[in-house]
mmCIF file of C-alpha atoms and ligand atoms in Angstrom:
data_model
loop_
_atom_site.group_PDB
_atom_site.id
_atom_site.type_symbol
_atom_site.label_atom_id
_atom_site.label_comp_id
_atom_site.label_asym_id
_atom_site.label_seq_id
_atom_site.Cartn_x
_atom_site.Cartn_y
_atom_site.Cartn_z
ATOM 1 C CA UNK A 13 90.144 62.061 -34.759
ATOM 2 C CA UNK A 14 88.659 59.854 -37.433
ATOM 3 C CA UNK A 15 85.950 57.381 -36.589
ATOM 4 C CA UNK A 16 86.567 53.723 -37.496
ATOM 5 C CA UNK A 17 84.758 52.818 -40.675
ATOM 6 C CA UNK A 18 81.718 51.120 -39.198
ATOM 7 C CA UNK A 19 80.244 50.422 -42.632
ATOM 8 C CA UNK A 20 83.365 48.480 -43.650
ATOM 9 C CA UNK A 21 82.727 45.912 -40.917
ATOM 10 C CA UNK A 22 81.170 42.763 -42.329
ATOM 11 C CA UNK A 23 78.467 42.603 -39.634
ATOM 12 C CA UNK A 24 76.434 39.537 -38.776
ATOM 13 C CA UNK A 25 75.083 37.125 -41.363
ATOM 14 C CA UNK A 26 71.661 38.302 -42.463
ATOM 15 C CA UNK A 27 68.791 36.208 -41.143
ATOM 16 C CA UNK A 28 66.989 34.182 -43.776
ATOM 17 C CA UNK A 29 63.530 35.219 -44.947
ATOM 18 C CA UNK A 30 61.249 32.409 -46.082
ATOM 19 C CA UNK A 31 58.235 33.686 -48.028
ATOM 20 C CA UNK A 32 55.003 31.692 -47.754
ATOM 21 C CA UNK A 33 53.216 30.482 -50.887
ATOM 22 C CA UNK A 34 50.198 28.357 -49.972
ATOM 23 C CA UNK A 35 48.582 26.780 -53.026
ATOM 24 C CA UNK A 36 45.537 25.666 -51.071
ATOM 25 C CA UNK A 37 41.865 26.610 -50.986
ATOM 26 C CA UNK A 38 41.775 26.780 -47.177
ATOM 27 C CA UNK A 39 44.967 28.102 -45.512
ATOM 28 C CA UNK A 40 44.047 30.444 -42.694
ATOM 29 C CA UNK A 41 45.576 33.566 -44.151
ATOM 30 C CA UNK A 42 46.031 33.238 -47.907
ATOM 31 C CA UNK A 43 43.810 30.238 -48.725
ATOM 32 C CA UNK A 44 42.448 30.337 -52.279
ATOM 33 C CA UNK A 45 44.550 33.268 -53.479
ATOM 34 C CA UNK A 46 47.233 31.334 -55.359
ATOM 35 C CA UNK A 47 45.412 28.250 -56.680
ATOM 36 C CA UNK A 48 45.932 29.502 -60.225
ATOM 37 C CA UNK A 49 49.380 28.503 -61.576
ATOM 38 C CA UNK A 50 50.172 31.962 -62.970
ATOM 39 C CA UNK A 51 49.145 33.706 -59.736
ATOM 40 C CA UNK A 52 51.244 31.289 -57.668
ATOM 41 C CA UNK A 53 54.393 31.734 -59.751
ATOM 42 C CA UNK A 54 53.959 35.511 -59.910
ATOM 43 C CA UNK A 55 53.574 35.722 -56.135
ATOM 44 C CA UNK A 56 56.616 33.504 -55.519
ATOM 45 C CA UNK A 57 58.721 35.601 -57.901
ATOM 46 C CA UNK A 58 57.473 38.796 -56.293
ATOM 47 C CA UNK A 59 58.433 37.591 -52.821
ATOM 48 C CA UNK A 60 61.922 36.716 -54.093
ATOM 49 C CA UNK A 61 62.244 40.195 -55.624
ATOM 50 C CA UNK A 62 61.192 41.696 -52.286
ATOM 51 C CA UNK A 63 63.924 39.841 -50.409
ATOM 52 C CA UNK A 64 62.804 36.266 -49.752
ATOM 53 C CA UNK A 65 65.794 33.914 -49.719
ATOM 54 C CA UNK A 66 63.544 30.862 -49.942
ATOM 55 C CA UNK A 67 59.985 30.470 -51.255
ATOM 56 C CA UNK A 68 58.064 27.872 -49.226
ATOM 57 C CA UNK A 69 55.402 26.164 -51.335
ATOM 58 C CA UNK A 70 52.618 24.242 -49.602
ATOM 59 C CA UNK A 71 49.719 22.236 -51.023
ATOM 60 C CA UNK A 72 47.948 21.263 -47.803
ATOM 61 C CA UNK A 73 46.641 23.560 -45.102
ATOM 62 C CA UNK A 74 47.907 22.879 -41.577
ATOM 63 C CA UNK A 75 45.596 25.335 -39.847
ATOM 64 C CA UNK A 76 43.950 23.985 -36.677
ATOM 65 C CA UNK A 77 41.036 21.720 -37.589
ATOM 66 C CA UNK A 78 41.934 21.491 -41.305
ATOM 67 C CA UNK A 79 40.852 18.373 -43.210
ATOM 68 C CA UNK A 80 43.579 16.394 -44.979
ATOM 69 C CA UNK A 81 43.848 16.048 -48.750
ATOM 70 C CA UNK A 82 45.314 12.983 -50.481
ATOM 71 C CA UNK A 83 48.946 12.912 -51.614
ATOM 72 C CA UNK A 84 48.094 13.053 -55.333
ATOM 73 C CA UNK A 85 46.029 16.220 -54.862
ATOM 74 C CA UNK A 86 48.731 17.789 -52.702
ATOM 75 C CA UNK A 87 51.434 16.973 -55.276
ATOM 76 C CA UNK A 88 49.359 18.205 -58.223
ATOM 77 C CA UNK A 89 48.821 21.560 -56.512
ATOM 78 C CA UNK A 90 52.528 22.285 -56.059
ATOM 79 C CA UNK A 91 54.833 20.616 -58.595
ATOM 80 C CA UNK A 92 54.368 22.894 -61.607
ATOM 81 C CA UNK A 93 54.795 26.065 -59.555
ATOM 82 C CA UNK A 94 57.915 24.618 -57.883
ATOM 83 C CA UNK A 95 59.408 23.750 -61.284
ATOM 84 C CA UNK A 96 58.668 27.237 -62.639
ATOM 85 C CA UNK A 97 60.155 28.986 -59.589
ATOM 86 C CA UNK A 98 63.239 26.748 -59.493
ATOM 87 C CA UNK A 99 63.733 27.378 -63.198
ATOM 88 C CA UNK A 100 63.940 31.089 -62.409
ATOM 89 C CA UNK A 101 66.828 30.328 -60.065
ATOM 90 C CA UNK A 102 64.863 30.661 -56.811
ATOM 91 C CA UNK A 103 65.496 28.467 -53.780
ATOM 92 C CA UNK A 104 62.274 26.593 -53.153
ATOM 93 C CA UNK A 105 61.158 24.603 -50.138
ATOM 94 C CA UNK A 106 58.270 22.174 -50.053
ATOM 95 C CA UNK A 107 55.967 22.429 -47.039
ATOM 96 C CA UNK A 108 54.770 18.856 -46.615
ATOM 97 C CA UNK A 109 54.664 15.995 -44.131
ATOM 98 C CA UNK A 110 54.531 13.364 -46.893
ATOM 99 C CA UNK A 111 57.610 11.658 -48.335
ATOM 100 C CA UNK A 112 55.992 11.087 -51.743
ATOM 101 C CA UNK A 113 55.110 14.781 -52.060
ATOM 102 C CA UNK A 114 58.610 15.778 -50.922
ATOM 103 C CA UNK A 115 60.198 13.431 -53.479
ATOM 104 C CA UNK A 116 58.096 14.858 -56.326
ATOM 105 C CA UNK A 117 58.858 18.408 -55.209
ATOM 106 C CA UNK A 118 62.607 17.700 -55.042
ATOM 107 C CA UNK A 119 62.410 16.169 -58.499
ATOM 108 C CA UNK A 120 60.747 19.405 -59.658
ATOM 109 C CA UNK A 121 63.534 21.520 -58.152
ATOM 110 C CA UNK A 122 62.874 22.044 -54.433
ATOM 111 C CA UNK A 123 66.039 21.955 -52.300
ATOM 112 C CA UNK A 124 64.530 22.233 -48.816
ATOM 113 C CA UNK A 125 61.876 20.062 -47.151
ATOM 114 C CA UNK A 126 59.804 21.969 -44.606
ATOM 115 C CA UNK A 127 58.217 19.185 -42.578
ATOM 116 C CA UNK A 128 55.889 20.478 -39.871
ATOM 117 C CA UNK A 129 55.811 16.973 -38.367
ATOM 118 C CA UNK A 130 59.599 16.834 -37.894
ATOM 119 C CA UNK A 131 59.647 13.459 -39.628
ATOM 120 C CA UNK A 132 56.944 11.922 -37.423
ATOM 121 C CA UNK A 133 54.068 11.837 -39.890
ATOM 122 C CA UNK A 134 55.753 9.731 -42.570
ATOM 123 C CA UNK A 135 58.392 7.106 -41.719
ATOM 124 C CA UNK A 136 59.784 7.365 -45.255
ATOM 125 C CA UNK A 137 60.584 11.097 -45.082
ATOM 126 C CA UNK A 138 64.038 10.653 -43.504
ATOM 127 C CA UNK A 139 65.084 8.309 -46.329
ATOM 128 C CA UNK A 140 63.977 10.785 -49.020
ATOM 129 C CA UNK A 141 65.888 13.595 -47.303
ATOM 130 C CA UNK A 142 68.990 11.444 -46.719
ATOM 131 C CA UNK A 143 69.025 10.085 -50.299
ATOM 132 C CA UNK A 144 68.608 13.480 -51.956
ATOM 133 C CA UNK A 145 70.837 15.488 -49.594
ATOM 134 C CA UNK A 146 68.380 18.399 -49.306
ATOM 135 C CA UNK A 147 67.977 20.556 -46.211
ATOM 136 C CA UNK A 148 65.249 19.510 -43.753
ATOM 137 C CA UNK A 149 63.300 21.802 -41.463
ATOM 138 C CA UNK A 150 62.234 19.747 -38.440
ATOM 139 C CA UNK A 151 59.340 21.436 -36.673
ATOM 140 C CA UNK A 152 58.035 20.491 -33.227
ATOM 141 C CA UNK A 153 54.747 18.640 -33.747
ATOM 142 C CA UNK A 154 52.503 16.336 -31.796
ATOM 143 C CA UNK A 155 49.745 15.408 -34.221
ATOM 144 C CA UNK A 156 47.762 16.367 -37.294
ATOM 145 C CA UNK A 157 45.789 19.595 -37.418
ATOM 146 C CA UNK A 158 42.390 18.032 -36.758
ATOM 147 C CA UNK A 159 43.239 17.298 -33.134
ATOM 148 C CA UNK A 160 46.441 19.174 -32.336
ATOM 149 C CA UNK A 161 44.977 21.616 -29.818
ATOM 150 C CA UNK A 162 43.950 18.640 -27.644
ATOM 151 C CA UNK A 163 47.672 17.781 -27.444
ATOM 152 C CA UNK A 164 48.713 21.164 -26.002
ATOM 153 C CA UNK A 165 49.744 19.936 -22.545
ATOM 154 C CA UNK A 166 53.272 20.323 -21.180
ATOM 155 C CA UNK A 167 55.036 20.114 -17.813
ATOM 156 C CA UNK A 168 57.427 22.829 -18.969
ATOM 157 C CA UNK A 169 56.792 23.868 -22.543
ATOM 158 C CA UNK A 170 60.344 25.101 -23.216
ATOM 159 C CA UNK A 171 62.067 22.016 -21.810
ATOM 160 C CA UNK A 172 59.525 19.614 -23.324
ATOM 161 C CA UNK A 173 59.630 21.117 -26.823
ATOM 162 C CA UNK A 174 63.443 21.176 -26.735
ATOM 163 C CA UNK A 175 63.612 17.516 -25.654
ATOM 164 C CA UNK A 176 61.091 16.431 -28.291
ATOM 165 C CA UNK A 177 62.994 18.326 -30.997
ATOM 166 C CA UNK A 178 66.242 16.707 -29.898
ATOM 167 C CA UNK A 179 64.557 13.305 -30.290
ATOM 168 C CA UNK A 180 63.648 14.249 -33.862
ATOM 169 C CA UNK A 181 67.246 15.297 -34.548
ATOM 170 C CA UNK A 182 68.514 11.996 -33.226
ATOM 171 C CA UNK A 183 66.074 10.036 -35.383
ATOM 172 C CA UNK A 184 67.136 12.062 -38.439
ATOM 173 C CA UNK A 185 70.838 11.469 -37.793
ATOM 174 C CA UNK A 186 70.190 7.753 -37.194
ATOM 175 C CA UNK A 187 68.562 7.637 -40.633
ATOM 176 C CA UNK A 188 71.704 9.006 -42.262
ATOM 177 C CA UNK A 189 70.648 12.654 -42.656
ATOM 178 C CA UNK A 190 73.622 15.034 -42.597
ATOM 179 C CA UNK A 191 73.557 17.197 -39.441
ATOM 180 C CA UNK A 192 74.518 20.239 -41.534
ATOM 181 C CA UNK A 193 71.235 19.910 -43.406
ATOM 182 C CA UNK A 194 69.003 20.232 -40.332
ATOM 183 C CA UNK A 195 67.060 23.334 -39.319
ATOM 184 C CA UNK A 196 64.878 23.341 -36.179
ATOM 185 C CA UNK A 197 61.572 25.116 -35.522
ATOM 186 C CA UNK A 198 59.646 25.242 -32.197
ATOM 187 C CA UNK A 199 56.310 25.076 -34.072
ATOM 188 C CA UNK A 200 54.488 28.191 -32.955
ATOM 189 C CA UNK A 201 50.743 27.446 -32.824
ATOM 190 C CA UNK A 202 51.071 23.674 -33.300
ATOM 191 C CA UNK A 203 49.685 21.936 -30.194
ATOM 192 C CA UNK A 204 50.420 25.176 -28.322
ATOM 193 C CA UNK A 205 48.211 27.633 -26.469
ATOM 194 C CA UNK A 206 48.896 31.367 -26.717
ATOM 195 C CA UNK A 207 50.719 31.186 -23.396
ATOM 196 C CA UNK A 208 52.905 28.351 -24.702
ATOM 197 C CA UNK A 209 53.755 30.439 -27.791
ATOM 198 C CA UNK A 210 54.822 33.410 -25.656
ATOM 199 C CA UNK A 211 56.959 31.183 -23.424
ATOM 200 C CA UNK A 212 58.699 29.679 -26.452
ATOM 201 C CA UNK A 213 59.216 33.145 -27.959
ATOM 202 C CA UNK A 214 60.746 34.414 -24.735
ATOM 203 C CA UNK A 215 63.144 31.462 -24.621
ATOM 204 C CA UNK A 216 64.140 31.264 -28.284
ATOM 205 C CA UNK A 217 67.815 31.725 -27.397
ATOM 206 C CA UNK A 218 67.673 28.333 -25.648
ATOM 207 C CA UNK A 219 66.588 26.744 -28.927
ATOM 208 C CA UNK A 220 69.357 28.577 -30.767
ATOM 209 C CA UNK A 221 71.783 27.096 -28.223
ATOM 210 C CA UNK A 222 70.899 23.573 -29.403
ATOM 211 C CA UNK A 223 73.432 24.271 -32.157
ATOM 212 C CA UNK A 224 71.243 24.085 -35.264
ATOM 213 C CA UNK A 225 69.854 26.926 -37.383
ATOM 214 C CA UNK A 226 66.552 27.971 -35.809
ATOM 215 C CA UNK A 227 63.474 28.982 -37.782
ATOM 216 C CA UNK A 228 60.733 31.054 -36.140
ATOM 217 C CA UNK A 229 57.326 31.097 -37.838
ATOM 218 C CA UNK A 230 54.703 33.284 -36.201
ATOM 219 C CA UNK A 231 53.287 35.057 -39.240
ATOM 220 C CA UNK A 232 49.678 36.216 -38.670
ATOM 221 C CA UNK A 233 49.051 33.406 -36.193
ATOM 222 C CA UNK A 234 46.100 33.183 -33.812
ATOM 223 C CA UNK A 235 48.002 34.124 -30.639
ATOM 224 C CA UNK A 236 48.840 37.507 -32.195
ATOM 225 C CA UNK A 237 45.167 38.068 -33.025
ATOM 226 C CA UNK A 238 44.269 37.178 -29.466
ATOM 227 C CA UNK A 239 46.866 39.535 -27.977
ATOM 228 C CA UNK A 240 45.445 42.397 -30.048
ATOM 229 C CA UNK A 241 41.751 41.646 -29.489
ATOM 230 C CA UNK A 242 39.377 44.607 -29.298
ATOM 231 C CA UNK A 243 37.364 45.701 -26.226
ATOM 232 C CA UNK A 244 34.587 43.249 -27.059
ATOM 233 C CA UNK A 245 37.073 40.359 -27.087
ATOM 234 C CA UNK A 246 37.061 39.993 -30.903
ATOM 235 C CA UNK A 247 40.509 38.878 -32.161
ATOM 236 C CA UNK A 248 42.423 41.191 -34.508
ATOM 237 C CA UNK A 249 41.596 39.983 -38.063
ATOM 238 C CA UNK A 250 44.269 37.904 -39.826
ATOM 239 C CA UNK A 251 45.013 40.639 -42.373
ATOM 240 C CA UNK A 252 45.802 43.165 -39.637
ATOM 241 C CA UNK A 253 48.520 41.265 -37.785
ATOM 242 C CA UNK A 254 51.516 42.414 -39.855
ATOM 243 C CA UNK A 255 52.975 44.921 -37.390
ATOM 244 C CA UNK A 256 52.745 42.341 -34.611
ATOM 245 C CA UNK A 257 54.360 39.726 -36.845
ATOM 246 C CA UNK A 258 57.227 42.098 -37.652
ATOM 247 C CA UNK A 259 57.806 42.734 -33.953
ATOM 248 C CA UNK A 260 58.118 38.983 -33.352
ATOM 249 C CA UNK A 261 60.515 38.651 -36.295
ATOM 250 C CA UNK A 262 62.852 41.323 -34.943
ATOM 251 C CA UNK A 263 62.785 39.684 -31.513
ATOM 252 C CA UNK A 264 63.645 36.375 -33.175
ATOM 253 C CA UNK A 265 66.593 37.953 -35.048
ATOM 254 C CA UNK A 266 67.780 39.394 -31.761
ATOM 255 C CA UNK A 267 67.558 35.973 -30.099
ATOM 256 C CA UNK A 268 69.850 34.552 -32.794
ATOM 257 C CA UNK A 269 67.307 32.859 -35.028
ATOM 258 C CA UNK A 270 68.588 31.716 -38.411
ATOM 259 C CA UNK A 271 65.397 32.811 -40.127
ATOM 260 C CA UNK A 272 61.695 33.609 -40.150
ATOM 261 C CA UNK A 273 58.833 32.306 -42.290
ATOM 262 C CA UNK A 274 56.449 35.109 -43.227
ATOM 263 C CA UNK A 275 53.664 36.264 -45.536
ATOM 264 C CA UNK A 276 54.836 39.912 -45.711
ATOM 265 C CA UNK A 277 58.307 39.618 -47.224
ATOM 266 C CA UNK A 278 58.743 43.310 -48.144
ATOM 267 C CA UNK A 279 58.052 44.488 -44.594
ATOM 268 C CA UNK A 280 60.261 41.790 -43.107
ATOM 269 C CA UNK A 281 63.120 42.708 -45.458
ATOM 270 C CA UNK A 282 62.873 46.336 -44.242
ATOM 271 C CA UNK A 283 62.861 45.189 -40.612
ATOM 272 C CA UNK A 284 65.876 42.965 -41.321
ATOM 273 C CA UNK A 285 67.739 45.918 -42.886
ATOM 274 C CA UNK A 286 67.085 48.005 -39.757
ATOM 275 C CA UNK A 287 68.219 45.177 -37.508
ATOM 276 C CA UNK A 288 71.386 44.554 -39.552
ATOM 277 C CA UNK A 289 72.319 48.268 -39.722
ATOM 278 C CA UNK A 290 71.945 48.461 -35.955
ATOM 279 C CA UNK A 291 74.186 45.425 -35.487
ATOM 280 C CA UNK A 292 76.825 46.837 -37.850
ATOM 281 C CA UNK A 293 76.930 50.017 -35.758
ATOM 282 C CA UNK A 294 77.736 48.156 -32.535
HETATM 283 N N1 LIG B 532 53.225 27.042 -39.899
HETATM 284 C C1 LIG B 532 52.354 26.801 -40.905
HETATM 285 C C2 LIG B 532 52.767 26.111 -42.056
HETATM 286 N N2 LIG B 532 54.040 25.692 -42.189
HETATM 287 N N3 LIG B 532 56.227 25.518 -41.346
HETATM 288 C C3 LIG B 532 57.107 25.723 -40.364
HETATM 289 N N4 LIG B 532 58.379 25.307 -40.502
HETATM 290 N N5 LIG B 532 56.762 26.362 -39.212
HETATM 291 C C4 LIG B 532 55.487 26.803 -38.990
HETATM 292 O O1 LIG B 532 55.217 27.346 -37.901
HETATM 293 C C5 LIG B 532 54.521 26.600 -40.018
HETATM 294 C C6 LIG B 532 54.930 25.925 -41.201
HETATM 295 C C7 LIG B 532 50.943 27.272 -40.794
HETATM 296 O O2 LIG B 532 50.818 28.569 -41.262
HETATM 297 P P1 LIG B 532 50.448 29.038 -42.781
HETATM 298 O O3 LIG B 532 49.009 28.675 -43.009
HETATM 299 O O4 LIG B 532 50.686 30.482 -42.737
HETATM 300 O O5 LIG B 532 51.313 28.381 -43.786
#
């Protein structure tokens, strides 16, 4: 008896991999590494070659406690690299909460706005997104980095984050943004304790059920360092959280996430290939 041709089956759509390119002096993991234009473009191109579907360029650190930079500085850090990457045919997103920065980035070739404030930080962001027709990642957010950990209080973190994200969706739609352009993100580590992050991770399928593509972004974050602390209580260093990050990415794929945002694109692409081969063999 011949087996059905499993490999001929189309299988599920591959989850999206967003590679992180922070052009900042102070991001928690890669701060200072890509401030040079040539280094930034080379790293973005390398991530695309390794399997990133989107390169996410940021010019302001959002790590807990980070100081803000002005919009002109943020724009100057990112626009040339975005233009160079878009020119190479890459899909580029701009990681910003500012409408003026988003507009300049779109002008330079970005086609996705990754707004960690979900439209809350800048009242003009929805108009920029609606007018340009780009995709918009709405992340759950309660306040700027300097004081976000103070805001980490919930009755029920899953229900509260879902409801607050749905409010952001409604505001976006009211502003004329196309529903097909929205992507949601529960905002791992933003006004969340480690316990909140684990609860959200365990209930990701409920966020998927909201009916929008869901992005999960855990890469190298503090709660993973805390989970893997040594006997003396010292957190696992940022550069040694890749295996843990990959485990969270596979769990997110399994929960139905649309994509993950990661530093280690090559490893994530391998994990995605394993996940997809397993699904095709079902
Ligand atoms: N986290 C950071 C930055 N941008 N964007 C989205 N959509 N979701 C996130 O969780 C998120 C983000 C902070 O991490 P980084 O310093 O590694 O960029």
